[in-house]
Tab-separated table of C-alpha atoms in Angstrom:
chain	number	residue	atom	x	y	z
V	1	UNK	CA	143.043	107.687	92.597
V	2	UNK	CA	144.197	104.044	92.221
V	3	UNK	CA	141.325	102.613	93.297
V	4	UNK	CA	139.210	104.292	90.454
V	5	UNK	CA	141.591	103.242	88.451
V	6	UNK	CA	140.868	99.553	88.576
V	7	UNK	CA	137.199	100.494	88.936
V	8	UNK	CA	137.761	101.883	85.457
V	9	UNK	CA	139.372	99.191	84.200
V	10	UNK	CA	137.072	96.358	85.624
V	11	UNK	CA	134.302	98.623	83.239
V	12	UNK	CA	136.613	97.969	80.414
V	13	UNK	CA	137.028	94.856	80.599
V	14	UNK	CA	133.328	93.974	80.959
V	15	UNK	CA	132.527	96.015	78.312
V	16	UNK	CA	135.138	93.883	75.941
V	17	UNK	CA	133.960	90.730	77.510
V	18	UNK	CA	130.448	91.502	76.475
V	19	UNK	CA	131.630	92.558	72.777
V	20	UNK	CA	133.293	89.406	72.342
V	21	UNK	CA	129.665	87.520	72.285
V	22	UNK	CA	127.771	90.493	70.624
V	23	UNK	CA	126.119	90.771	67.666
V	24	UNK	CA	127.403	94.334	67.130
V	25	UNK	CA	129.071	93.864	63.376
V	26	UNK	CA	125.393	94.428	61.940
V	27	UNK	CA	126.127	91.247	59.525
V	28	UNK	CA	123.884	88.426	60.222
V	29	UNK	CA	126.208	85.508	62.008
V	30	UNK	CA	128.976	87.975	61.909
V	31	UNK	CA	128.751	88.856	65.542
V	32	UNK	CA	131.092	88.255	68.322
V	33	UNK	CA	133.518	85.453	68.943
V	34	UNK	CA	130.413	82.983	68.085
V	35	UNK	CA	129.763	84.462	64.800
V	36	UNK	CA	133.897	84.613	63.986
V	37	UNK	CA	134.184	80.874	64.834
V	38	UNK	CA	131.408	79.753	62.269
V	39	UNK	CA	133.348	82.111	59.593
V	40	UNK	CA	136.480	79.722	60.687
V	41	UNK	CA	134.803	76.427	60.150
V	42	UNK	CA	133.528	77.376	56.598
V	43	UNK	CA	137.439	78.442	56.213
V	44	UNK	CA	138.421	75.066	56.833
V	45	UNK	CA	136.646	73.223	54.170
V	46	UNK	CA	134.592	71.278	55.988
V	47	UNK	CA	130.965	72.473	55.691
V	48	UNK	CA	129.265	71.410	52.929
V	49	UNK	CA	126.490	74.018	51.568
V	50	UNK	CA	125.127	73.567	48.445
V	51	UNK	CA	123.189	76.883	48.548
V	52	UNK	CA	124.051	80.517	48.193
V	53	UNK	CA	124.870	81.802	52.564
V	54	UNK	CA	126.136	84.890	54.061
V	55	UNK	CA	128.943	82.643	54.412
V	56	UNK	CA	129.608	81.757	50.800
V	57	UNK	CA	132.419	84.548	50.421
V	58	UNK	CA	134.440	82.333	53.063
V	59	UNK	CA	133.574	78.898	51.347
V	60	UNK	CA	134.794	79.967	48.382
V	61	UNK	CA	138.182	81.540	49.847
V	62	UNK	CA	136.675	84.785	48.368
V	63	UNK	CA	137.016	87.147	51.706
V	64	UNK	CA	140.429	86.295	53.443
V	65	UNK	CA	142.139	86.640	50.138
V	66	UNK	CA	140.370	90.336	49.307
V	67	UNK	CA	141.290	93.152	51.653
V	68	UNK	CA	138.342	95.092	51.012
V	69	UNK	CA	136.064	92.402	51.327
V	70	UNK	CA	133.372	93.108	54.442
V	71	UNK	CA	133.525	89.629	56.325
V	72	UNK	CA	137.403	89.996	55.993
V	73	UNK	CA	137.601	93.575	57.234
V	74	UNK	CA	135.371	92.975	59.888
V	75	UNK	CA	137.416	89.960	60.946
V	76	UNK	CA	140.263	91.789	61.528
V	77	UNK	CA	138.760	94.733	62.820
V	78	UNK	CA	136.850	92.774	65.567
V	79	UNK	CA	140.437	91.345	66.864
V	80	UNK	CA	142.577	94.658	66.775
V	81	UNK	CA	139.787	96.198	68.513
V	82	UNK	CA	140.066	94.029	71.015
V	83	UNK	CA	143.607	94.055	71.254
V	84	UNK	CA	143.555	97.855	71.204
V	85	UNK	CA	141.187	97.814	74.307
V	86	UNK	CA	143.655	95.117	76.198
V	87	UNK	CA	146.433	97.919	75.257
V	88	UNK	CA	144.488	100.457	77.001
V	89	UNK	CA	143.693	98.977	80.189
V	90	UNK	CA	147.429	97.800	80.302
V	91	UNK	CA	148.480	101.259	79.480
V	92	UNK	CA	146.601	102.794	82.076
V	93	UNK	CA	148.308	100.502	84.909
V	94	UNK	CA	151.180	102.191	83.978
V	95	UNK	CA	149.638	105.101	86.627
V	96	UNK	CA	149.474	102.859	89.769
V	97	UNK	CA	151.167	103.507	92.717
V	98	UNK	CA	149.302	102.015	95.957
V	99	UNK	CA	150.540	98.751	96.941
V	100	UNK	CA	147.109	97.684	99.088
V	101	UNK	CA	146.949	93.849	98.662
V	102	UNK	CA	142.929	94.054	97.494
V	103	UNK	CA	143.977	96.793	94.604
V	104	UNK	CA	146.949	94.403	93.941
V	105	UNK	CA	144.791	91.541	93.739
V	106	UNK	CA	142.327	92.919	91.294
V	107	UNK	CA	144.838	94.711	89.280
V	108	UNK	CA	146.767	90.891	89.123
V	109	UNK	CA	143.201	89.657	88.054
V	110	UNK	CA	142.569	92.242	85.271
V	111	UNK	CA	145.844	92.296	83.982
V	112	UNK	CA	145.966	88.418	83.478
V	113	UNK	CA	142.422	88.659	81.730
V	114	UNK	CA	143.683	91.399	79.410
V	115	UNK	CA	146.568	89.988	78.582
V	116	UNK	CA	144.792	86.756	77.727
V	117	UNK	CA	142.621	88.474	75.626
V	118	UNK	CA	145.289	89.885	73.857
V	119	UNK	CA	146.900	86.948	73.069
V	120	UNK	CA	143.766	85.038	72.113
V	121	UNK	CA	142.900	87.813	69.589
V	122	UNK	CA	146.724	87.501	68.054
V	123	UNK	CA	146.147	83.999	68.106
V	124	UNK	CA	142.979	84.319	65.594
V	125	UNK	CA	144.818	86.636	63.659
V	126	UNK	CA	147.722	84.724	62.919
V	127	UNK	CA	145.608	81.725	62.390
V	128	UNK	CA	144.051	83.469	59.346
V	129	UNK	CA	146.298	86.111	57.842
V	130	UNK	CA	149.206	84.231	58.108
V	131	UNK	CA	151.368	80.972	56.616
V	132	UNK	CA	150.947	78.088	59.782
V	133	UNK	CA	153.585	77.831	62.057
V	134	UNK	CA	155.785	74.599	61.387
V	135	UNK	CA	157.792	72.943	64.188
V	136	UNK	CA	161.357	72.288	63.758
V	137	UNK	CA	162.092	75.257	60.994
V	138	UNK	CA	162.522	78.902	61.572
V	139	UNK	CA	159.134	80.314	61.031
V	140	UNK	CA	160.416	83.373	59.516
V	141	UNK	CA	157.737	83.826	57.205
V	142	UNK	CA	155.615	87.042	57.634
V	143	UNK	CA	153.285	86.991	60.283
V	144	UNK	CA	151.416	89.679	61.323
V	145	UNK	CA	151.351	92.914	63.577
V	146	UNK	CA	151.692	92.237	67.665
V	147	UNK	CA	149.966	95.188	69.405
V	148	UNK	CA	151.446	95.762	72.691
V	149	UNK	CA	150.819	99.065	73.286
V	150	UNK	CA	148.232	101.911	71.905
V	151	UNK	CA	151.203	103.914	70.257
V	152	UNK	CA	150.856	103.041	66.492
V	153	UNK	CA	154.476	104.308	65.403
V	154	UNK	CA	155.398	101.149	67.512
V	155	UNK	CA	153.406	98.515	65.669
V	156	UNK	CA	155.825	96.517	63.270
V	157	UNK	CA	155.127	93.293	61.522
V	158	UNK	CA	156.670	90.253	63.249
V	159	UNK	CA	157.506	86.803	61.752
V	160	UNK	CA	155.291	84.062	62.573
V	161	UNK	CA	157.693	82.661	65.454
V	162	UNK	CA	158.246	85.931	66.549
V	163	UNK	CA	154.090	86.304	67.173
V	164	UNK	CA	153.797	82.744	68.420
V	165	UNK	CA	156.753	83.544	71.013
V	166	UNK	CA	155.038	86.619	72.051
V	167	UNK	CA	151.608	85.141	72.690
V	168	UNK	CA	153.451	82.608	75.066
V	169	UNK	CA	154.983	85.806	76.778
V	170	UNK	CA	151.329	87.404	76.962
V	171	UNK	CA	150.022	83.742	78.427
V	172	UNK	CA	152.727	82.868	80.796
V	173	UNK	CA	152.621	86.521	82.433
V	174	UNK	CA	148.762	86.246	82.364
V	175	UNK	CA	149.210	83.269	84.399
């Protein structure tokens, strides 16, 4: 039973990693992390494109400020879907009972990778949708929802400081 649980988690991890590098969003240049990296570059204001491109809404900072813009919606959806996939696997491990060394070794590997994915996705979201972290201040400005469960009734917005603390907690636990 525990072996089936771990094998199912391995499959979900592989599927999550595959989606992260796929062209699954149906928009040119917008699939997977590679496409989203280009979008973040466009937002950095250091791309001198003088023609209309698929990235024009990003180059002009139209997309991040418009909740209905397809670029913005896909960015948000992409990262929160990766978070959901990580949380599904992490929640499923609550049922793990066996203490065999091989099962626990595989469990720890998958758990670490999923915690890393969850932290990475939240980091990308807060970099785009919240004010910047400023060292030496309280960073009490509004952040994003840091989702650690699949239970949507427990999702609450966090401050920027809280989000970065939760990212660190996930990464520490992943190691």
